[in-house]
XYZ file of C-alpha atoms in Angstrom:
669
model
C -81.956 -25.819 36.388
C -80.835 -23.123 33.972
C -77.445 -23.482 32.296
C -76.019 -20.344 33.954
C -77.062 -21.599 37.381
C -75.458 -24.980 36.660
C -72.129 -23.368 35.766
C -72.254 -21.226 38.888
C -72.979 -24.262 41.095
C -70.181 -26.225 39.441
C -67.730 -23.430 40.114
C -68.790 -23.298 43.754
C -68.095 -27.036 44.068
C -64.660 -26.598 42.535
C -63.624 -23.996 45.093
C -65.314 -25.699 48.042
C -61.924 -26.592 49.527
C -60.913 -22.896 49.831
C -60.940 -21.819 53.461
C -63.746 -19.703 54.970
C -61.323 -16.846 55.552
C -60.486 -16.894 51.861
C -64.163 -16.860 50.930
C -64.669 -13.738 53.002
C -61.689 -11.976 51.436
C -61.996 -9.495 48.549
C -60.120 -11.853 46.257
C -62.616 -14.709 46.571
C -64.744 -13.380 43.742
C -61.620 -13.162 41.617
C -60.798 -16.799 42.381
C -64.361 -17.792 41.529
C -64.065 -15.959 38.236
C -60.936 -17.932 37.371
C -62.381 -21.375 38.147
C -62.922 -22.564 34.622
C -61.795 -26.177 34.312
C -65.140 -27.011 32.694
C -64.751 -24.241 30.120
C -62.170 -23.355 27.463
C -58.809 -22.126 28.771
C -55.685 -20.650 27.122
C -53.712 -23.168 25.069
C -50.228 -24.011 26.328
C -47.484 -22.560 24.148
C -44.455 -24.025 25.943
C -43.647 -26.575 28.631
C -42.175 -25.558 31.967
C -38.802 -27.031 31.148
C -38.006 -25.586 27.721
C -37.721 -21.806 28.087
C -34.280 -20.215 27.611
C -32.929 -16.648 27.234
C -33.652 -17.019 23.515
C -37.366 -16.754 24.394
C -36.917 -13.387 26.188
C -39.623 -10.863 25.409
C -42.185 -13.288 23.999
C -45.639 -13.902 25.432
C -46.125 -17.483 26.681
C -48.804 -19.621 28.235
C -47.653 -22.301 30.700
C -49.747 -24.933 32.452
C -48.828 -26.994 35.457
C -48.783 -27.373 39.214
C -48.390 -24.247 41.325
C -45.708 -24.669 44.009
C -45.428 -22.681 47.272
C -44.943 -18.915 47.098
C -41.766 -17.069 48.098
C -42.639 -13.523 49.140
C -39.880 -11.024 48.412
C -41.856 -7.939 49.451
C -45.408 -6.698 49.747
C -45.464 -6.045 46.030
C -43.467 -8.960 44.577
C -43.537 -12.760 44.948
C -41.982 -15.740 43.208
C -43.930 -18.917 42.400
C -42.504 -22.016 40.757
C -44.789 -23.707 38.235
C -43.994 -27.319 37.394
C -44.970 -29.914 34.800
C -43.399 -33.204 33.741
C -40.659 -31.420 31.775
C -39.344 -29.169 34.543
C -39.955 -26.021 36.581
C -40.175 -22.330 35.657
C -40.001 -19.422 38.099
C -42.957 -17.037 37.938
C -42.676 -13.405 38.996
C -45.817 -11.821 40.409
C -45.834 -8.039 40.723
C -48.788 -6.859 42.788
C -50.406 -3.495 42.311
C -53.602 -1.665 41.463
C -53.263 -2.411 37.749
C -53.081 -6.151 38.296
C -55.011 -6.595 41.534
C -56.616 -9.744 40.142
C -53.219 -11.502 40.357
C -53.296 -11.261 44.156
C -55.620 -14.257 44.102
C -52.684 -16.453 43.057
C -51.366 -16.208 46.614
C -54.663 -17.599 47.929
C -54.455 -20.863 45.998
C -53.352 -24.076 47.692
C -49.982 -25.498 46.646
C -50.226 -28.160 43.913
C -53.245 -26.475 42.282
C -53.414 -26.758 38.500
C -53.206 -23.398 36.743
C -52.610 -21.833 33.349
C -50.567 -18.635 33.375
C -49.976 -16.048 30.701
C -46.968 -13.803 30.845
C -43.734 -12.472 29.398
C -40.372 -14.256 29.438
C -37.624 -12.232 31.143
C -33.915 -12.930 31.543
C -33.074 -13.109 35.223
C -30.719 -10.569 36.815
C -27.138 -11.793 36.430
C -26.642 -12.635 40.123
C -29.817 -14.749 40.150
C -29.043 -16.925 37.143
C -28.435 -20.652 37.413
C -27.045 -22.858 34.685
C -29.353 -25.837 35.122
C -32.822 -26.165 33.616
C -34.698 -22.891 33.214
C -32.461 -21.152 35.738
C -31.601 -18.230 33.457
C -35.133 -16.989 32.844
C -38.371 -16.195 34.649
C -41.886 -15.387 33.513
C -43.694 -12.244 34.650
C -47.339 -13.202 35.149
C -49.991 -11.071 33.431
C -52.966 -13.362 33.925
C -53.840 -16.809 35.239
C -56.648 -19.342 35.080
C -57.350 -21.797 37.871
C -57.966 -25.157 36.192
C -58.308 -27.316 39.291
C -57.624 -26.282 42.907
C -55.733 -28.777 45.067
C -57.047 -29.980 48.392
C -55.625 -28.033 51.296
C -55.221 -31.182 53.388
C -53.303 -33.401 50.994
C -51.593 -36.458 52.599
C -48.228 -34.868 51.762
C -46.865 -32.182 49.479
C -44.698 -33.778 46.768
C -42.600 -30.621 46.339
C -41.689 -30.559 50.057
C -38.200 -32.068 50.185
C -37.676 -31.273 53.864
C -40.365 -33.524 55.344
C -39.724 -37.267 55.447
C -42.805 -39.134 54.275
C -43.626 -42.662 55.435
C -43.021 -45.161 52.626
C -46.423 -46.798 53.068
C -48.094 -43.394 52.779
C -46.148 -42.690 49.594
C -47.221 -46.068 48.195
C -50.859 -45.456 49.094
C -50.820 -42.130 47.244
C -48.393 -43.091 44.490
C -49.950 -40.599 42.059
C -48.712 -37.834 44.378
C -45.344 -39.473 44.944
C -44.758 -39.605 41.189
C -44.838 -35.816 41.080
C -41.501 -35.756 42.866
C -38.774 -34.807 40.428
C -36.546 -37.772 41.286
C -39.244 -40.355 40.510
C -40.448 -38.531 37.413
C -36.871 -38.446 36.104
C -36.574 -42.197 36.701
C -39.718 -42.895 34.682
C -38.438 -40.744 31.808
C -35.056 -42.474 31.871
C -36.787 -45.863 31.810
C -38.673 -44.826 28.681
C -35.429 -43.618 27.098
C -33.682 -46.928 27.799
C -36.588 -49.001 26.463
C -36.392 -47.007 23.222
C -32.635 -47.690 22.973
C -33.284 -51.403 23.528
C -35.920 -51.609 20.826
C -33.914 -49.594 18.308
C -30.726 -51.601 18.893
C -32.372 -55.013 18.639
C -34.483 -54.032 15.621
C -31.299 -52.864 13.892
C -29.755 -56.277 14.642
C -32.612 -58.135 12.927
C -34.639 -59.109 15.994
C -38.416 -59.344 15.786
C -40.497 -58.118 18.709
C -43.137 -60.764 19.443
C -45.702 -60.750 22.258
C -46.207 -64.031 24.092
C -49.200 -65.154 26.204
C -49.738 -64.084 29.813
C -52.240 -66.868 30.526
C -50.419 -70.201 30.401
C -50.379 -73.540 32.193
C -48.650 -74.205 35.499
C -45.317 -76.002 35.001
C -42.596 -77.103 37.451
C -39.894 -74.688 36.247
C -38.580 -73.566 39.638
C -40.287 -70.514 41.135
C -43.742 -70.328 42.670
C -46.408 -69.244 40.221
C -49.469 -67.039 40.399
C -52.610 -68.973 39.493
C -55.644 -67.416 37.797
C -58.954 -69.278 38.210
C -61.049 -69.556 35.067
C -64.648 -70.438 34.210
C -63.514 -71.477 30.703
C -63.990 -75.230 30.272
C -65.594 -75.761 33.686
C -68.399 -77.809 32.174
C -65.931 -80.414 30.890
C -63.527 -80.414 33.845
C -64.289 -83.555 35.805
C -62.094 -85.521 38.206
C -63.440 -88.594 40.023
C -66.952 -87.519 39.049
C -66.561 -84.065 40.603
C -66.180 -80.691 38.974
C -62.549 -79.590 39.118
C -61.544 -75.918 39.184
C -59.321 -74.858 36.306
C -56.468 -72.381 36.487
C -54.193 -70.446 34.209
C -50.697 -69.638 35.453
C -49.034 -66.284 34.904
C -45.609 -66.822 33.292
C -42.448 -66.812 35.400
C -40.834 -65.900 32.089
C -41.725 -66.419 28.404
C -39.274 -69.356 28.348
C -41.362 -71.982 26.604
C -43.140 -69.645 24.148
C -39.874 -68.093 22.989
C -38.235 -71.493 22.478
C -41.272 -72.626 20.499
C -41.004 -69.488 18.349
C -37.448 -70.457 17.419
C -38.465 -74.101 16.881
C -41.156 -72.900 14.461
C -38.598 -71.417 12.091
C -40.768 -68.317 11.622
C -38.508 -66.219 13.851
C -34.702 -66.328 13.767
C -34.157 -63.696 16.471
C -36.890 -62.873 18.990
C -37.105 -60.198 21.683
C -39.712 -58.785 23.990
C -39.827 -56.378 26.919
C -41.862 -58.887 28.871
C -43.952 -58.867 32.028
C -43.152 -61.796 34.331
C -44.656 -63.015 37.592
C -43.306 -64.957 40.563
C -45.101 -65.530 43.851
C -42.023 -64.870 45.984
C -41.185 -62.843 49.061
C -40.556 -59.193 48.279
C -37.073 -57.677 48.472
C -35.631 -54.321 47.505
C -34.644 -55.796 44.116
C -37.617 -58.128 43.639
C -41.394 -57.873 43.465
C -44.211 -60.213 42.365
C -44.473 -58.690 38.882
C -41.373 -57.532 37.093
C -40.110 -56.722 33.618
C -37.323 -58.402 31.698
C -35.593 -57.795 28.387
C -36.139 -61.205 26.862
C -34.483 -62.585 23.734
C -33.820 -65.875 21.940
C -31.688 -66.727 18.888
C -31.529 -69.670 16.493
C -28.323 -71.475 15.546
C -26.216 -70.404 18.498
C -22.907 -72.195 19.020
C -22.439 -75.188 21.308
C -19.079 -74.396 22.897
C -15.533 -74.653 21.610
C -13.502 -77.752 20.859
C -11.016 -77.012 23.597
C -10.293 -77.892 27.198
C -8.089 -74.871 27.829
C -8.480 -73.860 31.467
C -7.624 -70.184 31.557
C -9.238 -67.148 33.091
C -11.356 -64.803 30.980
C -12.223 -67.539 28.466
C -15.730 -68.169 27.148
C -15.622 -71.927 26.675
C -19.363 -72.549 26.459
C -21.746 -71.912 23.563
C -23.941 -68.901 23.030
C -21.206 -66.398 22.226
C -23.658 -64.899 19.713
C -25.921 -63.970 22.647
C -22.941 -62.513 24.478
C -22.074 -60.307 21.495
C -25.624 -58.937 21.211
C -25.917 -58.179 24.926
C -22.531 -56.488 25.179
C -23.402 -54.291 22.215
C -26.786 -53.437 23.759
C -25.314 -52.612 27.173
C -22.514 -50.545 25.663
C -25.051 -48.482 23.710
C -27.226 -47.899 26.789
C -24.275 -46.701 28.864
C -22.985 -44.522 26.043
C -26.307 -42.790 25.406
C -27.586 -42.556 28.983
C -24.402 -42.240 31.056
C -21.974 -40.984 28.387
C -19.580 -43.751 29.468
C -17.665 -45.830 26.938
C -17.505 -49.445 28.090
C -14.856 -51.940 26.929
C -15.467 -53.846 23.708
C -15.927 -57.080 25.672
C -16.632 -57.865 29.308
C -14.539 -60.003 31.622
C -15.444 -63.704 31.904
C -14.881 -66.024 34.869
C -16.232 -69.450 35.743
C -18.570 -70.177 38.629
C -15.807 -72.063 40.450
C -13.416 -69.130 40.136
C -16.066 -66.662 41.290
C -16.817 -68.751 44.374
C -13.128 -69.334 45.143
C -11.922 -65.733 44.787
C -14.988 -63.765 45.821
C -17.296 -66.225 47.588
C -20.242 -65.319 45.382
C -21.724 -66.310 42.031
C -22.439 -62.601 41.430
C -19.306 -60.965 42.826
C -18.716 -57.259 43.141
C -15.257 -57.060 41.601
C -14.880 -53.410 42.607
C -14.117 -54.543 46.166
C -10.377 -54.963 46.590
C -10.644 -57.962 48.902
C -10.123 -61.529 47.724
C -10.484 -64.910 49.364
C -7.546 -67.315 49.433
C -7.571 -71.082 49.710
C -4.765 -71.515 52.227
C -5.067 -75.311 52.444
C -2.046 -75.871 50.122
C 0.060 -73.691 52.458
C -0.620 -75.889 55.505
C 1.826 -78.570 56.663
C 1.222 -81.967 55.071
C -0.434 -83.509 58.143
C -2.822 -80.547 58.538
C -3.592 -80.456 54.839
C -4.446 -84.169 54.868
C -7.086 -83.668 57.576
C -8.980 -81.328 55.222
C -8.473 -83.312 52.039
C -9.748 -86.535 53.635
C -13.081 -84.827 54.321
C -13.251 -82.981 51.004
C -12.892 -79.609 52.765
C -10.699 -76.556 52.301
C -9.600 -73.725 54.606
C -10.216 -70.235 53.223
C -9.005 -66.858 54.439
C -9.375 -63.146 53.869
C -6.209 -61.385 55.005
C -6.416 -57.641 55.639
C -3.113 -55.800 55.834
C -2.830 -52.185 57.048
C -0.538 -51.369 54.133
C -2.976 -52.702 51.489
C -6.501 -52.694 52.914
C -6.658 -49.603 55.107
C -10.120 -48.691 53.749
C -11.606 -51.852 55.249
C -9.733 -52.157 58.580
C -12.210 -50.240 60.765
C -15.151 -52.025 59.195
C -13.418 -55.373 59.704
C -12.954 -54.627 63.405
C -16.647 -53.727 63.847
C -18.154 -56.357 61.559
C -20.639 -58.668 63.252
C -20.239 -62.311 62.233
C -22.342 -64.062 64.875
C -24.779 -65.251 62.215
C -21.947 -67.057 60.412
C -20.854 -69.903 62.735
C -18.276 -71.141 60.205
C -16.273 -67.897 60.399
C -13.587 -66.870 62.887
C -11.369 -63.815 63.169
C -7.750 -63.558 64.312
C -6.072 -60.212 64.938
C -2.326 -60.777 64.596
C 0.016 -59.294 67.198
C 3.552 -60.115 68.338
C 2.062 -62.205 71.152
C 0.178 -64.613 68.840
C 2.234 -64.377 65.671
C 3.414 -67.984 66.003
C 0.219 -69.590 67.285
C -2.788 -67.684 65.807
C -4.008 -70.732 63.884
C -3.535 -73.128 66.818
C -5.482 -70.773 69.092
C -8.417 -70.870 66.704
C -10.685 -73.465 68.310
C -13.096 -73.621 65.386
C -10.265 -74.795 63.094
C -8.697 -77.154 65.645
C -5.199 -77.614 64.177
C -1.867 -78.287 65.851
C 1.223 -76.642 64.345
C 4.721 -76.280 65.693
C 6.313 -72.839 65.963
C 8.465 -73.650 62.939
C 5.420 -74.704 60.906
C 3.610 -71.536 61.971
C 6.582 -69.387 60.966
C 6.678 -71.054 57.547
C 2.917 -70.545 57.131
C 3.288 -66.843 58.006
C 6.094 -66.493 55.469
C 4.073 -68.239 52.757
C 0.979 -66.098 53.387
C 2.922 -62.905 54.099
C 1.322 -62.571 57.559
C 2.790 -60.099 60.032
C 1.810 -58.295 63.203
C -1.103 -55.876 62.633
C -2.890 -58.057 60.081
C -6.436 -59.356 60.517
C -7.241 -62.845 59.243
C -10.759 -64.146 58.675
C -10.980 -67.921 58.386
C -13.683 -70.309 57.228
C -13.879 -74.023 56.513
C -16.109 -75.169 53.635
C -16.640 -77.984 51.175
C -14.082 -77.982 48.362
C -16.798 -78.222 45.702
C -18.798 -74.979 46.019
C -22.572 -75.028 46.248
C -25.248 -72.389 46.053
C -24.801 -68.702 45.475
C -22.359 -67.658 48.185
C -19.913 -68.823 50.843
C -19.533 -67.609 54.412
C -16.474 -65.502 53.561
C -18.206 -64.196 50.447
C -21.063 -62.855 52.563
C -18.558 -61.423 55.048
C -16.649 -59.709 52.229
C -19.833 -57.944 51.148
C -20.729 -56.907 54.713
C -17.268 -55.441 55.345
C -17.437 -53.366 52.158
C -20.962 -52.126 52.937
C -19.940 -51.129 56.460
C -16.782 -49.403 55.187
C -18.878 -47.532 52.624
C -21.402 -46.466 55.275
C -18.540 -45.181 57.480
C -17.065 -43.210 54.605
C -13.812 -45.189 54.575
C -14.452 -46.777 51.195
C -15.929 -45.300 48.036
C -16.576 -47.797 45.205
C -15.132 -46.890 41.805
C -17.573 -45.038 39.576
C -16.676 -47.045 36.469
C -19.154 -49.953 36.159
C -17.661 -53.424 36.549
C -19.444 -55.835 34.199
C -18.675 -59.522 34.487
C -19.859 -62.730 32.859
C -20.046 -65.786 35.129
C -20.166 -69.086 33.234
C -20.020 -72.871 33.694
C -22.439 -73.120 36.608
C -23.318 -76.577 37.920
C -26.176 -77.726 35.701
C -28.036 -79.258 38.651
C -28.172 -78.393 42.341
C -29.533 -79.451 45.700
C -28.452 -76.186 47.347
C -31.183 -73.779 46.245
C -33.736 -73.324 49.067
C -36.035 -71.333 46.765
C -36.567 -74.440 44.622
C -36.830 -77.034 47.380
C -40.630 -76.740 47.579
C -40.759 -78.284 44.096
C -37.656 -80.474 44.222
C -38.483 -82.169 47.545
C -35.021 -83.675 47.848
C -34.545 -84.318 44.126
C -32.050 -82.583 41.907
C -33.294 -79.267 40.526
C -31.977 -77.208 37.641
C -29.626 -74.419 38.652
C -30.988 -72.278 35.810
C -34.032 -74.031 34.344
C -34.665 -77.553 33.008
C -34.071 -76.570 29.366
C -30.415 -75.549 29.863
C -27.901 -77.644 27.932
C -24.876 -79.308 29.531
C -21.380 -78.459 28.359
C -20.558 -80.948 25.632
C -17.506 -82.102 27.608
C -19.809 -83.225 30.478
C -22.511 -85.059 28.523
C -20.866 -88.413 29.208
C -20.800 -87.687 32.960
C -24.505 -86.820 32.905
C -25.492 -90.086 31.210
C -23.198 -91.973 33.602
C -25.053 -90.552 36.614
C -22.251 -88.255 37.860
C -24.742 -85.436 38.155
C -22.657 -83.263 40.483
C -19.886 -83.072 37.858
C -22.056 -81.699 35.047
C -21.573 -78.053 34.109
C -24.191 -76.098 32.202
C -23.979 -73.766 29.233
C -25.404 -71.107 31.504
C -24.184 -67.518 31.680
C -25.032 -64.701 34.082
C -24.267 -61.028 33.494
C -23.226 -59.298 36.725
C -22.828 -55.566 37.321
C -21.204 -54.286 40.528
C -22.289 -57.374 42.458
C -25.850 -57.453 41.097
C -27.059 -60.145 38.716
C -28.794 -58.196 35.953
C -29.336 -61.062 33.536
C -29.052 -64.764 32.948
C -29.398 -67.107 30.022
C -28.203 -70.307 28.467
C -27.850 -72.483 25.430
C -30.938 -74.713 25.349
C -31.281 -78.448 24.919
C -32.426 -78.921 21.324
C -32.212 -82.739 21.298
C -35.527 -84.301 22.380
C -33.911 -87.484 23.728
C -31.542 -85.494 25.942
C -34.378 -83.288 27.200
C -36.475 -86.367 27.985
C -33.525 -87.906 29.885
C -33.078 -84.751 31.977
C -36.783 -84.661 32.832
C -37.067 -88.363 33.697
C -33.692 -89.556 34.963
C -32.067 -86.482 36.474
C -34.910 -84.290 37.723
C -37.106 -87.387 38.231
C -40.292 -85.598 37.237
C -43.514 -87.529 37.584
C -45.597 -88.326 34.504
C -47.978 -85.511 35.471
C -45.091 -83.052 35.797
C -43.568 -84.134 32.483
C -46.889 -83.771 30.692
C -46.580 -80.000 31.157
C -43.727 -80.092 28.642
C -45.192 -82.473 26.041
C -45.617 -79.699 23.473
C -41.980 -78.611 23.874
C -40.660 -82.165 23.524
C -42.736 -82.667 20.396
C -41.446 -79.387 18.948
C -37.862 -80.563 19.526
C -38.651 -83.808 17.689
C -39.972 -81.865 14.703
C -36.620 -80.325 13.839
C -35.493 -77.664 16.283
C -32.306 -75.698 15.598
C -29.646 -75.215 18.265
C -30.827 -72.143 20.120
C -30.181 -70.008 23.171
C -31.107 -66.756 24.789
C -31.036 -64.549 27.823
C -33.228 -62.313 29.955
C -32.009 -59.071 31.524
C -33.828 -57.723 34.565
C -35.081 -54.379 33.298
C -36.081 -53.138 36.775
C -32.698 -53.952 38.317
C -30.888 -52.429 35.352
C -32.868 -49.210 35.722
C -32.306 -49.086 39.488
C -28.562 -49.070 38.818
C -28.837 -46.436 36.087
C -31.026 -44.282 38.352
C -28.688 -44.809 41.328
C -31.358 -46.077 43.685
C -31.212 -49.086 45.966
C -34.765 -50.283 45.286
C -36.533 -51.204 42.072
C -39.695 -49.568 43.459
C -38.172 -46.203 42.554
C -38.081 -47.083 38.844
C -41.537 -48.676 38.504
C -44.527 -46.373 38.048
C -46.878 -48.402 40.248
C -44.799 -50.854 42.305
C -45.722 -53.324 44.987
C -44.471 -52.898 48.564
C -41.707 -55.019 50.064
C -44.423 -57.392 51.277
C -45.796 -57.763 47.735
C -48.976 -55.775 48.354
C -50.353 -52.767 46.508
C -51.557 -50.075 48.897
C -52.866 -47.848 46.110
C -55.127 -50.403 44.407
C -55.547 -52.413 47.634
C -54.482 -55.726 46.238
C -54.455 -58.597 46.775
C -58.021 -58.574 48.025
C -60.594 -61.103 49.158
C -63.199 -62.263 46.631
C -66.884 -62.810 47.350
C -67.742 -66.480 47.942
C -70.451 -66.313 45.305
C -67.844 -65.302 42.730
C -65.482 -68.054 43.886
C -68.308 -70.568 43.451
C -68.525 -69.655 39.744
C -64.902 -70.758 39.354
C -65.344 -73.992 41.257
C -63.209 -72.691 44.126
C -64.302 -73.257 47.731
C -62.878 -71.159 50.607
C -61.345 -73.193 53.421
C -63.069 -73.301 56.785
C -61.115 -73.055 60.020
């Protein structure tokens, strides 16, 4: 085939998606002439987002995606052209002198073109202040670089048509053309640059850690990667045993070993992590965290002062770094100046006042322990069982934003909650009428209780009985508090403050039996609230060695923003004997489970400094900065809520012959 024939055939293929009616039109030959994606084309002089009135009168070449035409008359049309930087309005004036430009109207939307033209200042009434809204480009010539298919699954620039989320996920490369998603990706890049610059300036070293590690019982379910490496030597009971890597839940062990080595004093990494967990709007199987670790962090303060807003644990050096980092991000990205330090509360206070270990302190509703206000005989019935009676009291004069939501809130899924609407008819017996509480009070005792609590007709009281020592991440009234605020927000009665509410939560229980996500590993044993390398508060070390495990608090700190946990960290155990005791006596790990940590224990024995660190959830942080409810909107190629990838069609089955090479046998039903 001659070269000229080849080029002609190639051009015919490139325009094969143009309709038959277009082929029969006079402009088809013009379109064919402009199909030149396999040949040189005019070099771009500017992006579609940078032109201003200062460029008026100059000749420019723009490249990008052609968006749908707006016809103003038979002789004039407007076309937007878009690239990753923004959109510019094109003006097309049709006439005998530029008849070849008529072909632009025949191209499918989303086609890739290069245009040449002159920058004009828009008429005064047509100017807009945002983006390139003050200029337009009069087209003199264009080159079709790649025509778009006329039957695309959806048109990214069409903001009027709702597109199924699965369809968007399947064609993510089209979805990413939408301005909102593209802006999110750019903002993510901006924030990652701020993170790196800030931590580098503070003396941190960026170090990459392995993605192929060994499975360890650290808490979450892991992804396993079968390997042929070492298969010839892997024998168990005379049979070949398949070998697996595990993808890291976090770089926890490698970063601690870096600090133990003495080669790195301050480590950070924007790290990929993996957990085989159910998908949620703020969670997916692979995620990114801002990970850091520091040597020679403090181990608490020599004080037993019990006051609010006091950081009584160690690791204040980590706190200082993170607050500085977060302040810089908000200043540069949001132009908001945050306070010099963030509020601090303990886990017990968070659970008592807000019913959550990650409370949204913007919500002006608090939980009260009303047990001390009960008559002595009623109070004794709770204290004997180690219980308390909690309440949320909504008053029309103070909580008007939440009253309608409170009346409509469904609480059937919370059997430990009851609601009393106070009226003149039940003012002196509302607690006695509550069958779930089952208390007997005289009218005088009821009147005194009302006076103590400030209860009057028109109030709504939510009640719940719970254990005095809090467990887990939330209480029944804490979950109700969140539901009421969400419903009030959806109804338009309540608008959360725009100023971000950052909060440190500290002094968590070091060990727990109330985390269902960890029960598959714990199997009735104690598990670590954070992870097994978290140090106890020095005041509680004696209780830990004495076996009073439920009394031991950890040097664990979570950073919470508007009710979302965006980071968590701790001071680590640097004493090998203490770490061995936690593994063996508290967590009761088997010898096989403990062997996963032999290298870490040995590193601690070889002279490890006191150290601590934290990991911030980068995806969650970006979702908040981008004002979206799902992390999938801030990840270029996310997984679905079910953890699947519709674009790359993963996970996928593997051929049995391939599995055989790894020593893996498929199960037979």
